[in-house]
mmCIF file of C-alpha atoms in Angstrom:
data_model
loop_
_atom_site.group_PDB
_atom_site.id
_atom_site.type_symbol
_atom_site.label_atom_id
_atom_site.label_comp_id
_atom_site.label_asym_id
_atom_site.label_seq_id
_atom_site.Cartn_x
_atom_site.Cartn_y
_atom_site.Cartn_z
ATOM 1 C CA UNK A 1 -14.154 -29.374 10.873
ATOM 2 C CA UNK A 2 -11.360 -26.885 10.463
ATOM 3 C CA UNK A 3 -11.717 -23.345 11.850
ATOM 4 C CA UNK A 4 -9.198 -20.953 10.277
ATOM 5 C CA UNK A 5 -9.464 -18.167 12.906
ATOM 6 C CA UNK A 6 -11.423 -17.310 16.160
ATOM 7 C CA UNK A 7 -11.220 -13.659 16.163
ATOM 8 C CA UNK A 8 -10.915 -11.253 13.225
ATOM 9 C CA UNK A 9 -7.597 -9.913 14.561
ATOM 10 C CA UNK A 10 -6.060 -13.335 13.765
ATOM 11 C CA UNK A 11 -6.572 -13.066 10.006
ATOM 12 C CA UNK A 12 -4.786 -10.511 7.667
ATOM 13 C CA UNK A 13 -6.523 -11.747 4.464
ATOM 14 C CA UNK A 14 -3.295 -12.747 2.698
ATOM 15 C CA UNK A 15 -5.013 -15.761 1.024
ATOM 16 C CA UNK A 16 -2.223 -18.124 1.722
ATOM 17 C CA UNK A 17 -4.788 -20.621 3.009
ATOM 18 C CA UNK A 18 -6.810 -20.289 -0.229
ATOM 19 C CA UNK A 19 -3.762 -20.729 -2.455
ATOM 20 C CA UNK A 20 -2.507 -23.822 -0.557
ATOM 21 C CA UNK A 21 -5.700 -25.771 -0.740
ATOM 22 C CA UNK A 22 -5.466 -28.421 -3.438
ATOM 23 C CA UNK A 23 -9.139 -29.056 -3.244
ATOM 24 C CA UNK A 24 -10.181 -25.391 -3.859
ATOM 25 C CA UNK A 25 -12.350 -25.735 -0.841
ATOM 26 C CA UNK A 26 -11.470 -22.120 0.380
ATOM 27 C CA UNK A 27 -12.677 -18.918 -1.038
ATOM 28 C CA UNK A 28 -12.436 -15.327 0.233
ATOM 29 C CA UNK A 29 -15.709 -13.610 1.219
ATOM 30 C CA UNK A 30 -16.337 -10.153 2.419
ATOM 31 C CA UNK A 31 -17.822 -9.530 5.946
ATOM 32 C CA UNK A 32 -20.454 -6.810 6.670
ATOM 33 C CA UNK A 33 -17.656 -4.165 6.708
ATOM 34 C CA UNK A 34 -16.310 -5.228 3.313
ATOM 35 C CA UNK A 35 -13.151 -7.005 4.589
ATOM 36 C CA UNK A 36 -12.274 -10.401 3.138
ATOM 37 C CA UNK A 37 -11.976 -13.594 5.153
ATOM 38 C CA UNK A 38 -11.555 -17.268 4.101
ATOM 39 C CA UNK A 39 -14.545 -19.409 4.060
ATOM 40 C CA UNK A 40 -14.332 -23.269 3.828
ATOM 41 C CA UNK A 41 -16.701 -25.360 1.739
ATOM 42 C CA UNK A 42 -17.069 -28.396 4.021
ATOM 43 C CA UNK A 43 -18.364 -30.492 1.108
ATOM 44 C CA UNK A 44 -14.956 -30.185 -0.635
ATOM 45 C CA UNK A 45 -12.663 -30.082 2.419
ATOM 46 C CA UNK A 46 -10.743 -33.326 3.371
ATOM 47 C CA UNK A 47 -9.335 -31.859 6.609
ATOM 48 C CA UNK A 48 -5.689 -32.159 5.478
ATOM 49 C CA UNK A 49 -4.923 -29.154 7.702
ATOM 50 C CA UNK A 50 -2.550 -27.428 5.085
ATOM 51 C CA UNK A 51 -4.622 -24.208 5.459
ATOM 52 C CA UNK A 52 -3.797 -24.140 9.213
ATOM 53 C CA UNK A 53 -0.168 -24.753 9.030
ATOM 54 C CA UNK A 54 0.450 -22.259 6.240
ATOM 55 C CA UNK A 55 -0.915 -19.426 8.220
ATOM 56 C CA UNK A 56 2.194 -17.296 9.007
ATOM 57 C CA UNK A 57 0.233 -14.474 10.491
ATOM 58 C CA UNK A 58 -1.022 -16.755 13.266
ATOM 59 C CA UNK A 59 1.817 -19.162 13.772
ATOM 60 C CA UNK A 60 5.199 -17.774 12.535
ATOM 61 C CA UNK A 61 6.956 -15.856 15.405
ATOM 62 C CA UNK A 62 8.604 -12.627 14.496
ATOM 63 C CA UNK A 63 12.213 -12.089 15.436
ATOM 64 C CA UNK A 64 12.968 -8.527 16.277
ATOM 65 C CA UNK A 65 16.177 -7.765 14.436
ATOM 66 C CA UNK A 66 17.306 -4.572 12.671
ATOM 67 C CA UNK A 67 17.873 -4.241 8.918
ATOM 68 C CA UNK A 68 21.466 -4.825 7.567
ATOM 69 C CA UNK A 69 21.411 -1.244 5.959
ATOM 70 C CA UNK A 70 19.250 1.801 5.579
ATOM 71 C CA UNK A 71 19.304 4.292 2.743
ATOM 72 C CA UNK A 72 17.517 7.373 1.545
ATOM 73 C CA UNK A 73 16.964 6.596 -2.082
ATOM 74 C CA UNK A 74 16.141 8.493 -5.281
ATOM 75 C CA UNK A 75 15.762 7.231 -8.746
ATOM 76 C CA UNK A 76 18.204 8.655 -11.252
ATOM 77 C CA UNK A 77 15.664 8.601 -14.112
ATOM 78 C CA UNK A 78 13.522 11.682 -13.962
ATOM 79 C CA UNK A 79 10.605 10.389 -15.670
ATOM 80 C CA UNK A 80 10.580 7.172 -13.481
ATOM 81 C CA UNK A 81 10.916 9.337 -10.404
ATOM 82 C CA UNK A 82 7.865 11.502 -11.463
ATOM 83 C CA UNK A 83 5.685 8.414 -11.947
ATOM 84 C CA UNK A 84 6.563 6.902 -8.568
ATOM 85 C CA UNK A 85 4.863 7.792 -5.204
ATOM 86 C CA UNK A 86 8.116 8.616 -3.590
ATOM 87 C CA UNK A 87 11.869 7.972 -4.720
ATOM 88 C CA UNK A 88 11.230 5.214 -7.309
ATOM 89 C CA UNK A 89 12.844 2.179 -5.682
ATOM 90 C CA UNK A 90 10.198 -0.245 -6.958
ATOM 91 C CA UNK A 91 10.961 0.675 -10.571
ATOM 92 C CA UNK A 92 14.721 0.139 -10.021
ATOM 93 C CA UNK A 93 14.072 -3.358 -8.501
ATOM 94 C CA UNK A 94 11.765 -4.195 -11.430
ATOM 95 C CA UNK A 95 14.375 -3.076 -13.931
ATOM 96 C CA UNK A 96 16.958 -5.333 -12.407
ATOM 97 C CA UNK A 97 14.625 -8.481 -12.428
ATOM 98 C CA UNK A 98 13.459 -7.607 -15.994
ATOM 99 C CA UNK A 99 17.051 -7.637 -17.138
ATOM 100 C CA UNK A 100 17.372 -11.171 -15.828
ATOM 101 C CA UNK A 101 14.275 -12.208 -17.910
ATOM 102 C CA UNK A 102 12.091 -12.278 -14.852
ATOM 103 C CA UNK A 103 8.627 -11.205 -13.889
ATOM 104 C CA UNK A 104 7.185 -8.814 -11.300
ATOM 105 C CA UNK A 105 4.069 -9.088 -9.054
ATOM 106 C CA UNK A 106 2.489 -5.975 -7.587
ATOM 107 C CA UNK A 107 -0.826 -4.170 -7.126
ATOM 108 C CA UNK A 108 -2.841 -2.555 -9.896
ATOM 109 C CA UNK A 109 -6.405 -1.278 -10.378
ATOM 110 C CA UNK A 110 -8.371 -3.421 -12.877
ATOM 111 C CA UNK A 111 -11.134 -1.967 -15.148
ATOM 112 C CA UNK A 112 -13.598 -2.067 -12.290
ATOM 113 C CA UNK A 113 -11.281 -0.035 -10.014
ATOM 114 C CA UNK A 114 -10.651 -3.062 -7.781
ATOM 115 C CA UNK A 115 -6.973 -3.276 -6.389
ATOM 116 C CA UNK A 116 -5.483 -6.713 -7.234
ATOM 117 C CA UNK A 117 -2.089 -8.390 -7.504
ATOM 118 C CA UNK A 118 -0.982 -9.012 -11.156
ATOM 119 C CA UNK A 119 2.124 -10.236 -12.993
ATOM 120 C CA UNK A 120 4.021 -8.065 -15.580
ATOM 121 C CA UNK A 121 7.157 -8.823 -17.633
ATOM 122 C CA UNK A 122 8.078 -5.514 -19.159
ATOM 123 C CA UNK A 123 8.793 -1.832 -18.157
ATOM 124 C CA UNK A 124 5.675 -0.572 -19.985
ATOM 125 C CA UNK A 125 3.216 -2.802 -18.037
ATOM 126 C CA UNK A 126 5.229 -2.178 -15.019
ATOM 127 C CA UNK A 127 3.616 1.447 -14.850
ATOM 128 C CA UNK A 128 0.435 -0.213 -13.781
ATOM 129 C CA UNK A 129 2.075 -1.153 -10.610
ATOM 130 C CA UNK A 130 3.733 2.119 -9.811
ATOM 131 C CA UNK A 131 2.215 4.452 -7.336
ATOM 132 C CA UNK A 132 0.568 3.792 -3.901
ATOM 133 C CA UNK A 133 -2.832 2.033 -3.576
ATOM 134 C CA UNK A 134 -4.270 2.682 -0.161
ATOM 135 C CA UNK A 135 -6.644 -0.172 -0.127
ATOM 136 C CA UNK A 136 -6.292 -3.990 0.407
ATOM 137 C CA UNK A 137 -5.172 -5.832 -2.713
ATOM 138 C CA UNK A 138 -6.572 -9.088 -3.789
ATOM 139 C CA UNK A 139 -3.911 -11.594 -4.079
ATOM 140 C CA UNK A 140 -6.067 -14.113 -6.088
ATOM 141 C CA UNK A 141 -3.797 -16.906 -7.162
ATOM 142 C CA UNK A 142 -0.512 -15.025 -7.639
ATOM 143 C CA UNK A 143 1.215 -17.079 -4.929
ATOM 144 C CA UNK A 144 0.643 -20.143 -7.011
ATOM 145 C CA UNK A 145 1.719 -18.314 -10.101
ATOM 146 C CA UNK A 146 4.985 -17.184 -8.341
ATOM 147 C CA UNK A 147 5.824 -20.803 -7.473
ATOM 148 C CA UNK A 148 5.299 -21.880 -11.032
ATOM 149 C CA UNK A 149 7.739 -19.323 -12.285
ATOM 150 C CA UNK A 150 10.239 -20.054 -9.596
ATOM 151 C CA UNK A 151 10.187 -23.824 -10.388
ATOM 152 C CA UNK A 152 10.852 -22.926 -14.013
ATOM 153 C CA UNK A 153 14.042 -20.981 -12.984
ATOM 154 C CA UNK A 154 12.575 -17.579 -13.637
ATOM 155 C CA UNK A 155 13.455 -14.601 -11.541
ATOM 156 C CA UNK A 156 10.549 -13.017 -9.574
ATOM 157 C CA UNK A 157 10.110 -9.793 -7.751
ATOM 158 C CA UNK A 158 7.120 -9.908 -5.495
ATOM 159 C CA UNK A 159 5.989 -6.614 -3.681
ATOM 160 C CA UNK A 160 3.275 -6.181 -1.180
ATOM 161 C CA UNK A 161 2.334 -5.490 2.402
ATOM 162 C CA UNK A 162 4.451 -7.291 5.023
ATOM 163 C CA UNK A 163 1.582 -9.880 5.811
ATOM 164 C CA UNK A 164 1.331 -10.581 2.046
ATOM 165 C CA UNK A 165 5.022 -11.241 1.780
ATOM 166 C CA UNK A 166 4.949 -13.405 4.883
ATOM 167 C CA UNK A 167 2.054 -15.175 3.482
ATOM 168 C CA UNK A 168 3.935 -15.894 0.208
ATOM 169 C CA UNK A 169 7.039 -17.234 2.013
ATOM 170 C CA UNK A 170 5.006 -19.582 4.203
ATOM 171 C CA UNK A 171 3.016 -20.734 1.123
ATOM 172 C CA UNK A 172 6.332 -21.500 -0.810
ATOM 173 C CA UNK A 173 7.829 -23.239 2.313
ATOM 174 C CA UNK A 174 11.346 -22.753 0.900
ATOM 175 C CA UNK A 175 13.671 -20.040 -0.234
ATOM 176 C CA UNK A 176 14.583 -19.526 -3.813
ATOM 177 C CA UNK A 177 17.706 -17.783 -5.007
ATOM 178 C CA UNK A 178 15.826 -16.253 -7.958
ATOM 179 C CA UNK A 179 13.029 -14.773 -5.646
ATOM 180 C CA UNK A 180 13.275 -11.090 -4.533
ATOM 181 C CA UNK A 181 10.733 -9.784 -2.081
ATOM 182 C CA UNK A 182 9.973 -6.239 -1.098
ATOM 183 C CA UNK A 183 7.495 -5.184 1.587
ATOM 184 C CA UNK A 184 5.890 -1.746 1.935
ATOM 185 C CA UNK A 185 5.863 0.449 5.001
ATOM 186 C CA UNK A 186 2.168 -0.271 5.490
ATOM 187 C CA UNK A 187 -0.199 1.895 7.655
ATOM 188 C CA UNK A 188 -3.022 -0.528 7.415
ATOM 189 C CA UNK A 189 -5.634 -1.439 4.636
ATOM 190 C CA UNK A 190 -9.189 -0.333 4.072
ATOM 191 C CA UNK A 191 -11.513 -2.842 2.381
ATOM 192 C CA UNK A 192 -12.043 -3.089 -1.438
ATOM 193 C CA UNK A 193 -15.718 -2.454 -0.863
ATOM 194 C CA UNK A 194 -15.333 0.699 0.959
ATOM 195 C CA UNK A 195 -12.959 2.111 -1.695
ATOM 196 C CA UNK A 196 -15.469 1.010 -4.421
ATOM 197 C CA UNK A 197 -18.041 3.193 -2.687
ATOM 198 C CA UNK A 198 -15.826 6.191 -2.735
ATOM 199 C CA UNK A 199 -15.211 5.570 -6.511
ATOM 200 C CA UNK A 200 -19.020 5.553 -7.003
ATOM 201 C CA UNK A 201 -19.145 8.832 -5.109
ATOM 202 C CA UNK A 202 -16.685 10.355 -7.397
ATOM 203 C CA UNK A 203 -18.472 9.126 -10.449
ATOM 204 C CA UNK A 204 -21.686 10.666 -9.188
ATOM 205 C CA UNK A 205 -20.055 14.040 -8.635
ATOM 206 C CA UNK A 206 -18.226 14.011 -11.992
ATOM 207 C CA UNK A 207 -21.087 12.410 -13.931
ATOM 208 C CA UNK A 208 -18.349 10.291 -15.481
ATOM 209 C CA UNK A 209 -16.597 6.865 -15.507
ATOM 210 C CA UNK A 210 -13.447 6.824 -13.190
ATOM 211 C CA UNK A 211 -10.766 4.781 -14.961
ATOM 212 C CA UNK A 212 -7.838 5.555 -12.364
ATOM 213 C CA UNK A 213 -7.094 7.027 -9.209
ATOM 214 C CA UNK A 214 -3.614 8.170 -8.056
ATOM 215 C CA UNK A 215 -3.143 8.688 -4.381
ATOM 216 C CA UNK A 216 0.191 10.497 -4.902
ATOM 217 C CA UNK A 217 0.277 12.815 -7.823
ATOM 218 C CA UNK A 218 3.498 14.828 -8.021
ATOM 219 C CA UNK A 219 2.393 17.707 -10.443
ATOM 220 C CA UNK A 220 2.867 20.138 -7.510
ATOM 221 C CA UNK A 221 5.646 18.294 -5.758
ATOM 222 C CA UNK A 222 6.026 15.330 -3.413
ATOM 223 C CA UNK A 223 3.239 14.943 -0.862
ATOM 224 C CA UNK A 224 -0.274 13.729 -0.412
ATOM 225 C CA UNK A 225 -2.138 15.146 -3.424
ATOM 226 C CA UNK A 226 -4.473 12.748 -5.109
ATOM 227 C CA UNK A 227 -5.756 12.666 -8.720
ATOM 228 C CA UNK A 228 -8.732 11.081 -10.328
ATOM 229 C CA UNK A 229 -8.699 10.154 -13.967
ATOM 230 C CA UNK A 230 -12.060 9.738 -15.562
ATOM 231 C CA UNK A 231 -13.802 9.472 -19.039
ATOM 232 C CA UNK A 232 -16.626 11.804 -19.865
ATOM 233 C CA UNK A 233 -18.198 12.036 -23.342
ATOM 234 C CA UNK A 234 -15.432 9.972 -24.792
ATOM 235 C CA UNK A 235 -12.748 12.369 -23.383
ATOM 236 C CA UNK A 236 -10.224 11.272 -20.710
ATOM 237 C CA UNK A 237 -9.859 14.135 -18.065
ATOM 238 C CA UNK A 238 -8.014 14.654 -14.825
ATOM 239 C CA UNK A 239 -8.834 16.297 -11.584
ATOM 240 C CA UNK A 240 -6.531 16.915 -8.692
ATOM 241 C CA UNK A 241 -7.910 15.994 -5.284
ATOM 242 C CA UNK A 242 -6.050 17.291 -2.050
ATOM 243 C CA UNK A 243 -6.209 14.638 0.640
ATOM 244 C CA UNK A 244 -8.360 16.699 2.980
ATOM 245 C CA UNK A 245 -11.169 17.206 0.273
ATOM 246 C CA UNK A 246 -11.465 13.308 0.125
ATOM 247 C CA UNK A 247 -13.485 11.580 2.826
ATOM 248 C CA UNK A 248 -11.848 8.298 1.984
ATOM 249 C CA UNK A 249 -8.257 9.724 1.788
ATOM 250 C CA UNK A 250 -8.818 11.623 5.262
ATOM 251 C CA UNK A 251 -10.263 8.596 6.931
ATOM 252 C CA UNK A 252 -7.449 6.460 5.677
ATOM 253 C CA UNK A 253 -4.685 8.878 6.982
ATOM 254 C CA UNK A 254 -6.303 9.051 10.382
ATOM 255 C CA UNK A 255 -6.528 5.187 10.710
ATOM 256 C CA UNK A 256 -10.191 5.161 10.854
ATOM 257 C CA UNK A 257 -10.888 2.359 8.312
ATOM 258 C CA UNK A 258 -8.340 -0.389 8.529
ATOM 259 C CA UNK A 259 -9.139 -4.162 8.955
ATOM 260 C CA UNK A 260 -9.089 -5.474 12.459
ATOM 261 C CA UNK A 261 -5.633 -7.093 12.351
ATOM 262 C CA UNK A 262 -3.965 -3.898 11.190
ATOM 263 C CA UNK A 263 -4.131 -2.210 14.525
ATOM 264 C CA UNK A 264 -2.254 -5.174 16.130
ATOM 265 C CA UNK A 265 0.034 -6.004 13.338
ATOM 266 C CA UNK A 266 3.102 -7.923 14.390
ATOM 267 C CA UNK A 267 5.047 -6.741 11.179
ATOM 268 C CA UNK A 268 4.967 -3.132 12.122
ATOM 269 C CA UNK A 269 8.442 -2.930 13.584
ATOM 270 C CA UNK A 270 12.063 -3.350 12.830
ATOM 271 C CA UNK A 271 11.947 -7.091 11.794
ATOM 272 C CA UNK A 272 10.815 -6.921 8.153
ATOM 273 C CA UNK A 273 9.410 -9.601 6.042
ATOM 274 C CA UNK A 274 10.912 -8.757 2.496
ATOM 275 C CA UNK A 275 14.502 -8.662 1.335
ATOM 276 C CA UNK A 276 13.834 -4.957 1.085
ATOM 277 C CA UNK A 277 11.379 -2.717 2.673
ATOM 278 C CA UNK A 278 10.356 0.483 0.743
ATOM 279 C CA UNK A 279 8.291 3.490 1.552
ATOM 280 C CA UNK A 280 8.381 7.317 1.794
ATOM 281 C CA UNK A 281 11.134 8.888 3.727
ATOM 282 C CA UNK A 282 9.047 11.234 5.684
ATOM 283 C CA UNK A 283 11.161 13.635 7.696
ATOM 284 C CA UNK A 284 14.238 13.108 5.367
ATOM 285 C CA UNK A 285 14.743 16.909 5.277
ATOM 286 C CA UNK A 286 15.826 16.780 8.999
ATOM 287 C CA UNK A 287 17.649 13.432 8.828
ATOM 288 C CA UNK A 288 19.447 14.106 5.520
ATOM 289 C CA UNK A 289 19.208 17.802 4.813
ATOM 290 C CA UNK A 290 21.601 17.612 1.860
ATOM 291 C CA UNK A 291 19.111 15.687 -0.227
ATOM 292 C CA UNK A 292 16.711 17.382 -2.787
ATOM 293 C CA UNK A 293 13.242 16.330 -1.637
ATOM 294 C CA UNK A 294 11.300 18.136 -4.361
ATOM 295 C CA UNK A 295 10.415 15.015 -6.492
ATOM 296 C CA UNK A 296 10.269 12.581 -3.619
ATOM 297 C CA UNK A 297 12.589 10.478 -1.586
ATOM 298 C CA UNK A 298 12.278 6.825 -0.557
ATOM 299 C CA UNK A 299 13.514 4.932 2.506
ATOM 300 C CA UNK A 300 15.161 1.672 1.643
ATOM 301 C CA UNK A 301 15.835 -0.986 4.222
ATOM 302 C CA UNK A 302 18.077 -3.833 3.239
ATOM 303 C CA UNK A 303 17.066 -6.725 5.396
ATOM 304 C CA UNK A 304 19.327 -9.660 4.624
ATOM 305 C CA UNK A 305 22.350 -10.858 2.737
ATOM 306 C CA UNK A 306 20.354 -11.396 -0.477
ATOM 307 C CA UNK A 307 19.312 -7.733 -0.421
ATOM 308 C CA UNK A 308 22.980 -6.679 0.211
ATOM 309 C CA UNK A 309 24.129 -8.514 -2.917
ATOM 310 C CA UNK A 310 21.739 -6.522 -4.972
ATOM 311 C CA UNK A 311 22.911 -3.076 -3.637
ATOM 312 C CA UNK A 312 25.792 -2.711 -6.043
ATOM 313 C CA UNK A 313 23.469 -3.165 -9.128
ATOM 314 C CA UNK A 314 20.866 -0.855 -7.576
ATOM 315 C CA UNK A 315 23.506 2.003 -7.149
ATOM 316 C CA UNK A 316 23.560 2.155 -11.025
ATOM 317 C CA UNK A 317 19.802 3.202 -10.976
ATOM 318 C CA UNK A 318 19.463 4.861 -7.567
ATOM 319 C CA UNK A 319 21.188 7.639 -5.706
ATOM 320 C CA UNK A 320 21.690 6.068 -2.356
ATOM 321 C CA UNK A 321 22.593 8.115 0.800
ATOM 322 C CA UNK A 322 23.336 6.185 4.049
ATOM 323 C CA UNK A 323 21.074 6.664 6.860
ATOM 324 C CA UNK A 324 19.974 4.911 9.897
ATOM 325 C CA UNK A 325 16.912 2.907 10.906
ATOM 326 C CA UNK A 326 16.342 5.216 13.876
ATOM 327 C CA UNK A 327 16.248 8.220 11.612
ATOM 328 C CA UNK A 328 13.911 6.570 9.039
ATOM 329 C CA UNK A 329 11.585 5.607 11.836
ATOM 330 C CA UNK A 330 11.190 9.068 13.343
ATOM 331 C CA UNK A 331 8.311 9.955 11.185
ATOM 332 C CA UNK A 332 7.459 6.475 9.765
ATOM 333 C CA UNK A 333 5.566 5.229 12.895
ATOM 334 C CA UNK A 334 4.842 1.850 11.284
ATOM 335 C CA UNK A 335 8.496 1.089 11.672
ATOM 336 C CA UNK A 336 8.036 1.293 15.419
ATOM 337 C CA UNK A 337 4.488 0.119 16.130
ATOM 338 C CA UNK A 338 1.071 -0.515 14.462
ATOM 339 C CA UNK A 339 -1.422 2.338 13.980
ATOM 340 C CA UNK A 340 -3.563 2.875 17.009
ATOM 341 C CA UNK A 341 -7.144 1.867 16.558
ATOM 342 C CA UNK A 342 -9.378 4.919 16.044
ATOM 343 C CA UNK A 343 -12.349 5.546 18.265
ATOM 344 C CA UNK A 344 -14.279 6.716 15.207
ATOM 345 C CA UNK A 345 -13.848 3.480 13.265
ATOM 346 C CA UNK A 346 -17.019 1.801 14.595
ATOM 347 C CA UNK A 347 -19.208 4.890 13.905
ATOM 348 C CA UNK A 348 -17.848 5.259 10.419
ATOM 349 C CA UNK A 349 -18.159 1.716 9.339
ATOM 350 C CA UNK A 350 -21.712 1.473 10.913
ATOM 351 C CA UNK A 351 -22.893 4.601 8.958
ATOM 352 C CA UNK A 352 -21.341 3.073 5.835
ATOM 353 C CA UNK A 353 -23.171 -0.296 6.401
ATOM 354 C CA UNK A 354 -26.512 1.198 7.227
ATOM 355 C CA UNK A 355 -26.812 4.379 5.099
ATOM 356 C CA UNK A 356 -24.180 4.072 2.332
ATOM 357 C CA UNK A 357 -21.161 5.899 1.029
ATOM 358 C CA UNK A 358 -23.133 9.048 0.030
ATOM 359 C CA UNK A 359 -24.454 9.571 3.656
ATOM 360 C CA UNK A 360 -20.878 9.160 4.837
ATOM 361 C CA UNK A 361 -19.492 11.629 2.335
ATOM 362 C CA UNK A 362 -22.272 14.087 3.311
ATOM 363 C CA UNK A 363 -21.490 13.667 7.069
ATOM 364 C CA UNK A 364 -17.676 14.247 6.554
ATOM 365 C CA UNK A 365 -18.071 17.339 4.380
ATOM 366 C CA UNK A 366 -20.859 18.907 6.447
ATOM 367 C CA UNK A 367 -18.994 18.273 9.757
ATOM 368 C CA UNK A 368 -15.607 19.707 8.342
ATOM 369 C CA UNK A 369 -17.049 22.540 6.191
ATOM 370 C CA UNK A 370 -15.355 25.432 8.007
ATOM 371 C CA UNK A 371 -11.998 23.537 8.110
ATOM 372 C CA UNK A 372 -12.108 22.643 4.514
ATOM 373 C CA UNK A 373 -12.806 26.164 3.520
ATOM 374 C CA UNK A 374 -9.737 27.315 5.488
ATOM 375 C CA UNK A 375 -7.571 24.632 3.928
ATOM 376 C CA UNK A 376 -8.689 25.545 0.456
ATOM 377 C CA UNK A 377 -7.746 29.143 1.155
ATOM 378 C CA UNK A 378 -4.408 28.149 2.586
ATOM 379 C CA UNK A 379 -3.679 25.996 -0.584
ATOM 380 C CA UNK A 380 -4.025 29.250 -2.749
ATOM 381 C CA UNK A 381 -1.149 30.989 -0.889
ATOM 382 C CA UNK A 382 2.076 30.548 -2.880
ATOM 383 C CA UNK A 383 4.898 28.483 -1.312
ATOM 384 C CA UNK A 384 7.176 31.543 -1.357
ATOM 385 C CA UNK A 385 4.684 33.604 0.634
ATOM 386 C CA UNK A 386 4.359 30.773 3.100
ATOM 387 C CA UNK A 387 8.099 30.716 3.685
ATOM 388 C CA UNK A 388 8.225 34.555 4.013
ATOM 389 C CA UNK A 389 5.521 34.289 6.698
ATOM 390 C CA UNK A 390 7.310 31.539 8.620
ATOM 391 C CA UNK A 391 10.559 33.697 8.453
ATOM 392 C CA UNK A 392 8.718 36.761 9.810
ATOM 393 C CA UNK A 393 7.246 34.617 12.687
ATOM 394 C CA UNK A 394 10.690 33.146 13.375
ATOM 395 C CA UNK A 395 9.786 29.718 12.347
ATOM 396 C CA UNK A 396 11.853 27.358 10.176
#
């Protein structure tokens, strides 16, 4: 009987094995911590071995090369820039593919607030894919859908984490001139189940139905401000959520709740899986001080010749400033190495398993009560006053 992995560090949950199985003998099931892993139905399996050979995470070596080019990027369209998590590169790539009559695959929240990959073919629906989703996305059958479009001669843009892009390429087993891939600078992914618990926590606090969650709202500038969108008494409302007031967001940023393989990710480095790599350009104010960072700036890595061919077209939609990979990696640690495994991870997941999300929320807010109070007070101080204080203290 086929065994897909021995240790959980060997599986990234990309679902390439599930997609490749012609007998539909593989399904993805959550473990006790909510992370999905492939399960084989031995009554359906004929032991062809395709599921083993398609696993790029276990079998494909990574060649450590640097990108062809590195840019700081900002979308020229202000409305697109505002709706994006950082500089709006994804929207520009999608626009180019739509012009060619193509389709775009990316992550969106469904009605149940589950993150899943979907396919869109227009700029209006593309908005569902904009913005960061700090949770593992369910690929479902989008690898198979991608192959179908490519065989029909359609252009396809597929975006996702590096392991998802690697899984797609291994599944396709050939390159297509009409396929564009973009991997994200990924910190690591929490489970869908853990995130669902947080949504239930918000719904209990708000006494309402959560219909959307934005990890990166820009109403007060580029940063880590979240926003929950909810429906109450037939009215859609919004509430801003600073990251430190959210137990989920805080645990995510500290690397406390990722799946096992994320802490040993072989893709967290200079050798990228996509034609492009996109993410926030943290630290750009030091690397490229001439750039206006108010509405967000992205780092754009061009990783191969296919990507370089598209640059001239992207220049029509993006303001591109040449940078270096070393500069981009200074405050983007995942361009250098994977996130270190948190010593709090086991405690947090154990409490979540045994006592539930409300007990976890209570523990976080009770333990950090004093710090949260100070951060709330600090947030009330105008930015101009903060700059004045820094100047008086001789800080820059």
